[in-house]
Amino acid sequence: MANTENMTSIKDAFSQIHTQIKAINPDARILAVSKKQSVSKIREAYDCGQRHFGENYLQEALPKIADLGALTDIQWHFIGPIQSNKCKAIAEHFDWIQSLDRLEIAEKLNRHCPESKALQVCVQVNLDKEAQKAGIAFEEIETFCKALQQYKHLTLRGLMLIPKAEQKDETLLAGFMKMASCFKNLKKHYPEMDTLSMGMSQDYILALETGATMVRIGSALFGERQ
């Protein structure tokens, strides 16, 4: 009975979120943030049509990726801070990196990436310059994106933002608009760039209205983490 209830809950949440997203931007995608969620819940979301899943911690993610290996169309996104000694495993097991913010990490990911593989990468931006948060400064975006072109196994797909917590809507909106404008300008130079990853469970509607093309949804889809 518990599994049926979970499936109904996830199915209903997915349907509601999907409807909201399509009403604002039909091309936008959901990234289901599956950290601290069970394999069974990921399967339930998959059965609803979800294909992109985000994980923050390598040690937690690897068993899930192995357990769900038969679902070959899942796209796994690494969305947490990247430690240097984890680059090889991340490059081998993930399809996307959304938290790239250092060239030395880019070099290692590129070096360890299987020869036939291209990692899809988003540059994490620390818009508010929070000392405790990863991400490059807004002013460094253009230079950083240009430097990434030297790595043949990295395909630059876009930008990722985790805004400062508990901002007022008008402050949050200003940050989203600033990112959207930057993203629009960068797309002129990088034709494969199509992903502006910003907006989470509490603010994804505002992010979509501002120009996000991918929203990272965790608790609104899966319920609170255990």
mmCIF file of C-alpha atoms in Angstrom:
data_model
loop_
_atom_site.group_PDB
_atom_site.id
_atom_site.type_symbol
_atom_site.label_atom_id
_atom_site.label_comp_id
_atom_site.label_asym_id
_atom_site.label_seq_id
_atom_site.Cartn_x
_atom_site.Cartn_y
_atom_site.Cartn_z
ATOM 1 C CA MET A 1 0.000 0.000 0.000
ATOM 2 C CA ALA A 2 2.826 2.425 0.838
ATOM 3 C CA ASN A 3 4.346 2.064 -2.633
ATOM 4 C CA THR A 4 0.968 2.764 -4.262
ATOM 5 C CA GLU A 5 0.552 5.899 -2.176
ATOM 6 C CA ASN A 6 4.067 7.085 -3.094
ATOM 7 C CA MET A 7 3.443 6.447 -6.769
ATOM 8 C CA THR A 8 0.158 8.359 -6.681
ATOM 9 C CA SER A 9 1.826 11.255 -4.884
ATOM 10 C CA ILE A 10 4.779 11.446 -7.285
ATOM 11 C CA LYS A 11 2.523 10.941 -10.309
ATOM 12 C CA ASP A 12 0.206 13.755 -9.230
ATOM 13 C CA ALA A 13 3.101 16.082 -8.378
ATOM 14 C CA PHE A 14 4.832 15.375 -11.691
ATOM 15 C CA SER A 15 1.636 16.025 -13.621
ATOM 16 C CA GLN A 16 1.023 19.325 -11.836
ATOM 17 C CA ILE A 17 4.601 20.573 -12.227
ATOM 18 C CA HIS A 18 4.763 19.448 -15.849
ATOM 19 C CA THR A 19 1.513 21.302 -16.633
ATOM 20 C CA GLN A 20 2.803 24.488 -14.985
ATOM 21 C CA ILE A 21 6.078 24.331 -16.871
ATOM 22 C CA LYS A 22 4.491 23.707 -20.258
ATOM 23 C CA ALA A 23 2.155 26.674 -19.767
ATOM 24 C CA ILE A 24 5.154 28.992 -19.333
ATOM 25 C CA ASN A 25 7.859 27.453 -21.515
ATOM 26 C CA PRO A 26 6.969 24.286 -23.454
ATOM 27 C CA ASP A 27 10.652 23.593 -24.128
ATOM 28 C CA ALA A 28 11.785 23.744 -20.496
ATOM 29 C CA ARG A 29 12.780 20.548 -18.694
ATOM 30 C CA ILE A 30 12.548 19.221 -15.164
ATOM 31 C CA LEU A 31 15.688 18.023 -13.434
ATOM 32 C CA ALA A 32 14.453 15.745 -10.661
ATOM 33 C CA VAL A 33 16.790 16.247 -7.701
ATOM 34 C CA SER A 34 17.007 12.712 -6.371
ATOM 35 C CA LYS A 35 19.604 13.105 -3.619
ATOM 36 C CA LYS A 36 18.501 11.340 -0.431
ATOM 37 C CA GLN A 37 15.667 9.709 -2.387
ATOM 38 C CA SER A 38 15.272 5.961 -2.817
ATOM 39 C CA VAL A 39 15.740 3.976 -6.004
ATOM 40 C CA SER A 40 12.052 3.052 -5.864
ATOM 41 C CA LYS A 41 11.028 6.733 -5.903
ATOM 42 C CA ILE A 42 13.346 7.403 -8.829
ATOM 43 C CA ARG A 43 11.712 4.496 -10.674
ATOM 44 C CA GLU A 44 8.284 5.975 -9.966
ATOM 45 C CA ALA A 45 9.335 9.329 -11.400
ATOM 46 C CA TYR A 46 10.850 7.523 -14.386
ATOM 47 C CA ASP A 47 7.563 5.719 -14.973
ATOM 48 C CA CYS A 48 5.871 9.139 -15.125
ATOM 49 C CA GLY A 49 8.187 10.123 -17.982
ATOM 50 C CA GLN A 50 11.002 11.827 -16.069
ATOM 51 C CA ARG A 51 14.445 11.175 -17.557
ATOM 52 C CA HIS A 52 16.829 13.735 -16.031
ATOM 53 C CA PHE A 53 17.944 13.129 -12.433
ATOM 54 C CA GLY A 54 20.377 15.155 -10.318
ATOM 55 C CA GLU A 55 22.648 13.877 -7.570
ATOM 56 C CA ASN A 56 24.902 15.830 -5.199
ATOM 57 C CA TYR A 57 27.037 13.113 -3.646
ATOM 58 C CA LEU A 58 29.070 10.595 -5.612
ATOM 59 C CA GLN A 59 29.036 7.838 -2.982
ATOM 60 C CA GLU A 60 25.253 8.006 -2.735
ATOM 61 C CA ALA A 61 24.758 8.233 -6.490
ATOM 62 C CA LEU A 62 26.891 5.333 -7.709
ATOM 63 C CA PRO A 63 24.718 2.531 -6.235
ATOM 64 C CA LYS A 64 21.608 4.190 -7.669
ATOM 65 C CA ILE A 65 23.179 4.474 -11.104
ATOM 66 C CA ALA A 66 24.155 0.807 -10.937
ATOM 67 C CA ASP A 67 20.710 -0.316 -9.722
ATOM 68 C CA LEU A 68 19.012 1.600 -12.522
ATOM 69 C CA GLY A 69 21.527 0.688 -15.204
ATOM 70 C CA ALA A 70 18.910 -1.092 -17.313
ATOM 71 C CA LEU A 71 17.121 2.241 -17.816
ATOM 72 C CA THR A 72 19.556 3.360 -20.467
ATOM 73 C CA ASP A 73 17.801 6.617 -21.347
ATOM 74 C CA ILE A 74 18.222 8.155 -17.886
ATOM 75 C CA GLN A 75 20.444 11.223 -17.931
ATOM 76 C CA TRP A 76 22.406 11.597 -14.689
ATOM 77 C CA HIS A 77 23.420 15.128 -13.666
ATOM 78 C CA PHE A 78 26.076 15.833 -11.054
ATOM 79 C CA ILE A 79 24.970 19.003 -9.261
ATOM 80 C CA GLY A 80 27.164 19.131 -6.153
ATOM 81 C CA PRO A 81 30.639 20.526 -5.472
ATOM 82 C CA ILE A 82 33.258 18.505 -7.351
ATOM 83 C CA GLN A 83 36.237 17.184 -5.419
ATOM 84 C CA SER A 84 39.405 16.630 -7.405
ATOM 85 C CA ASN A 85 39.727 12.970 -6.391
ATOM 86 C CA LYS A 86 36.164 12.238 -7.570
ATOM 87 C CA CYS A 87 36.632 13.499 -11.138
ATOM 88 C CA LYS A 88 37.386 10.099 -12.685
ATOM 89 C CA ALA A 89 34.259 8.434 -11.313
ATOM 90 C CA ILE A 90 32.086 11.448 -12.123
ATOM 91 C CA ALA A 91 33.366 11.569 -15.702
ATOM 92 C CA GLU A 92 32.726 7.857 -16.156
ATOM 93 C CA HIS A 93 29.254 7.603 -14.608
ATOM 94 C CA PHE A 94 27.500 10.933 -15.215
ATOM 95 C CA ASP A 95 26.133 12.450 -18.406
ATOM 96 C CA TRP A 96 25.929 16.048 -17.233
ATOM 97 C CA ILE A 97 27.948 18.245 -14.873
ATOM 98 C CA GLN A 98 26.020 21.286 -13.644
ATOM 99 C CA SER A 99 28.482 22.516 -11.029
ATOM 100 C CA LEU A 100 31.659 23.194 -12.987
ATOM 101 C CA ASP A 101 33.494 26.233 -11.619
ATOM 102 C CA ARG A 102 37.237 25.507 -11.846
ATOM 103 C CA LEU A 103 39.462 24.930 -14.857
ATOM 104 C CA GLU A 104 41.586 22.388 -13.006
ATOM 105 C CA ILE A 105 38.424 20.324 -12.488
ATOM 106 C CA ALA A 106 37.498 20.776 -16.147
ATOM 107 C CA GLU A 107 40.921 19.466 -17.148
ATOM 108 C CA LYS A 108 40.566 16.376 -14.970
ATOM 109 C CA LEU A 109 37.035 15.620 -16.116
ATOM 110 C CA ASN A 110 38.192 15.932 -19.718
ATOM 111 C CA ARG A 111 41.206 13.701 -19.102
ATOM 112 C CA HIS A 112 39.215 10.961 -17.405
ATOM 113 C CA CYS A 113 36.249 11.026 -19.761
ATOM 114 C CA PRO A 114 35.941 7.865 -21.899
ATOM 115 C CA GLU A 115 37.196 8.470 -25.427
ATOM 116 C CA SER A 116 33.795 8.091 -27.084
ATOM 117 C CA LYS A 117 31.948 10.250 -24.566
ATOM 118 C CA ALA A 118 31.202 13.966 -24.290
ATOM 119 C CA LEU A 119 30.189 15.401 -20.922
ATOM 120 C CA GLN A 120 27.462 18.025 -21.088
ATOM 121 C CA VAL A 121 28.474 20.832 -18.755
ATOM 122 C CA CYS A 122 26.919 23.891 -17.159
ATOM 123 C CA VAL A 123 28.998 26.540 -15.439
ATOM 124 C CA GLN A 124 27.885 27.233 -11.873
ATOM 125 C CA VAL A 125 27.637 30.939 -11.137
ATOM 126 C CA ASN A 126 27.904 32.425 -7.631
ATOM 127 C CA LEU A 127 25.906 35.538 -8.376
ATOM 128 C CA ASP A 128 25.862 36.807 -4.799
ATOM 129 C CA LYS A 129 29.553 36.040 -4.168
ATOM 130 C CA GLU A 130 28.774 33.927 -1.112
ATOM 131 C CA ALA A 131 32.025 32.754 0.446
ATOM 132 C CA GLN A 132 30.611 29.376 1.483
ATOM 133 C CA LYS A 133 29.146 28.590 -1.934
ATOM 134 C CA ALA A 134 30.779 27.186 -5.054
ATOM 135 C CA GLY A 135 30.558 28.916 -8.418
ATOM 136 C CA ILE A 136 32.420 31.519 -10.415
ATOM 137 C CA ALA A 137 31.768 35.243 -10.146
ATOM 138 C CA PHE A 138 29.354 36.730 -12.670
ATOM 139 C CA GLU A 139 32.144 38.877 -14.105
ATOM 140 C CA GLU A 140 34.189 35.768 -14.943
ATOM 141 C CA ILE A 141 31.553 33.939 -16.990
ATOM 142 C CA GLU A 142 32.688 34.932 -20.482
ATOM 143 C CA THR A 143 36.371 34.230 -19.808
ATOM 144 C CA PHE A 144 35.593 30.885 -18.189
ATOM 145 C CA CYS A 145 33.324 29.742 -21.022
ATOM 146 C CA LYS A 146 35.972 30.669 -23.569
ATOM 147 C CA ALA A 147 38.614 28.677 -21.677
ATOM 148 C CA LEU A 148 36.406 25.567 -21.670
ATOM 149 C CA GLN A 149 36.628 25.335 -25.456
ATOM 150 C CA GLN A 150 40.038 23.679 -25.200
ATOM 151 C CA TYR A 151 38.568 20.474 -23.717
ATOM 152 C CA LYS A 152 37.332 18.125 -26.422
ATOM 153 C CA HIS A 153 35.257 15.928 -24.101
ATOM 154 C CA LEU A 154 33.336 18.827 -22.544
ATOM 155 C CA THR A 155 30.342 20.304 -24.353
ATOM 156 C CA LEU A 156 29.292 23.666 -22.929
ATOM 157 C CA ARG A 157 25.507 23.560 -22.577
ATOM 158 C CA GLY A 158 24.773 26.458 -20.280
ATOM 159 C CA LEU A 159 24.778 28.122 -16.888
ATOM 160 C CA MET A 160 23.573 27.009 -13.467
ATOM 161 C CA LEU A 161 22.555 29.248 -10.588
ATOM 162 C CA ILE A 162 21.811 28.531 -6.935
ATOM 163 C CA PRO A 163 20.667 31.931 -5.625
ATOM 164 C CA LYS A 164 21.175 33.183 -2.128
ATOM 165 C CA ALA A 165 18.626 31.673 0.244
ATOM 166 C CA GLU A 166 15.551 33.540 1.489
ATOM 167 C CA GLN A 167 15.763 36.488 -0.866
ATOM 168 C CA LYS A 168 12.760 38.692 -1.455
ATOM 169 C CA ASP A 169 10.989 38.075 -4.756
ATOM 170 C CA GLU A 170 12.155 41.341 -6.290
ATOM 171 C CA THR A 171 15.801 40.585 -5.447
ATOM 172 C CA LEU A 172 15.451 37.037 -6.728
ATOM 173 C CA LEU A 173 13.809 38.301 -9.908
ATOM 174 C CA ALA A 174 16.632 40.759 -10.534
ATOM 175 C CA GLY A 175 19.187 37.954 -10.222
ATOM 176 C CA PHE A 176 17.236 35.658 -12.527
ATOM 177 C CA MET A 177 16.923 38.442 -15.111
ATOM 178 C CA LYS A 178 20.638 39.167 -14.947
ATOM 179 C CA MET A 179 21.427 35.495 -15.572
ATOM 180 C CA ALA A 180 18.886 35.250 -18.394
ATOM 181 C CA SER A 181 20.404 38.257 -20.150
ATOM 182 C CA CYS A 182 23.905 36.809 -19.859
ATOM 183 C CA PHE A 183 22.688 33.438 -21.125
ATOM 184 C CA LYS A 184 21.036 35.049 -24.137
ATOM 185 C CA ASN A 185 24.256 36.860 -25.073
ATOM 186 C CA LEU A 186 26.414 33.751 -24.648
ATOM 187 C CA LYS A 187 24.159 31.719 -26.931
ATOM 188 C CA LYS A 188 25.248 33.945 -29.821
ATOM 189 C CA HIS A 189 28.798 32.621 -29.457
ATOM 190 C CA TYR A 190 28.177 29.032 -28.338
ATOM 191 C CA PRO A 191 25.548 27.370 -30.562
ATOM 192 C CA GLU A 192 25.275 24.267 -28.368
ATOM 193 C CA MET A 193 24.367 26.339 -25.322
ATOM 194 C CA ASP A 194 20.694 25.741 -24.577
ATOM 195 C CA THR A 195 20.416 25.285 -20.803
ATOM 196 C CA LEU A 196 19.794 27.919 -18.159
ATOM 197 C CA SER A 197 19.434 25.852 -15.005
ATOM 198 C CA MET A 198 17.884 27.963 -12.288
ATOM 199 C CA GLY A 199 14.860 27.689 -10.073
ATOM 200 C CA MET A 200 14.074 25.051 -7.461
ATOM 201 C CA SER A 201 10.969 23.769 -5.697
ATOM 202 C CA GLN A 202 10.235 27.087 -3.979
ATOM 203 C CA ASP A 203 10.889 29.466 -6.890
ATOM 204 C CA TYR A 204 10.743 27.538 -10.175
ATOM 205 C CA ILE A 205 7.695 29.434 -11.485
ATOM 206 C CA LEU A 206 9.516 32.768 -11.165
ATOM 207 C CA ALA A 207 12.624 31.262 -12.760
ATOM 208 C CA LEU A 208 10.639 29.933 -15.722
ATOM 209 C CA GLU A 209 8.900 33.250 -16.245
ATOM 210 C CA THR A 210 12.335 34.885 -16.354
ATOM 211 C CA GLY A 211 13.845 32.497 -18.895
ATOM 212 C CA ALA A 212 15.004 29.306 -17.185
ATOM 213 C CA THR A 213 15.080 26.299 -19.507
ATOM 214 C CA MET A 214 15.679 23.741 -16.742
ATOM 215 C CA VAL A 215 14.357 23.773 -13.181
ATOM 216 C CA ARG A 216 15.722 21.568 -10.405
ATOM 217 C CA ILE A 217 12.814 20.053 -8.493
ATOM 218 C CA GLY A 218 13.314 17.914 -5.399
ATOM 219 C CA SER A 219 10.824 18.141 -2.528
ATOM 220 C CA ALA A 220 7.955 19.403 -4.714
ATOM 221 C CA LEU A 221 8.211 16.177 -6.715
ATOM 222 C CA PHE A 222 9.398 13.544 -4.265
ATOM 223 C CA GLY A 223 8.215 14.997 -0.952
ATOM 224 C CA GLU A 224 10.537 15.850 1.892
ATOM 225 C CA ARG A 225 13.801 13.916 2.044
ATOM 226 C CA GLN A 226 14.117 11.287 4.726
#
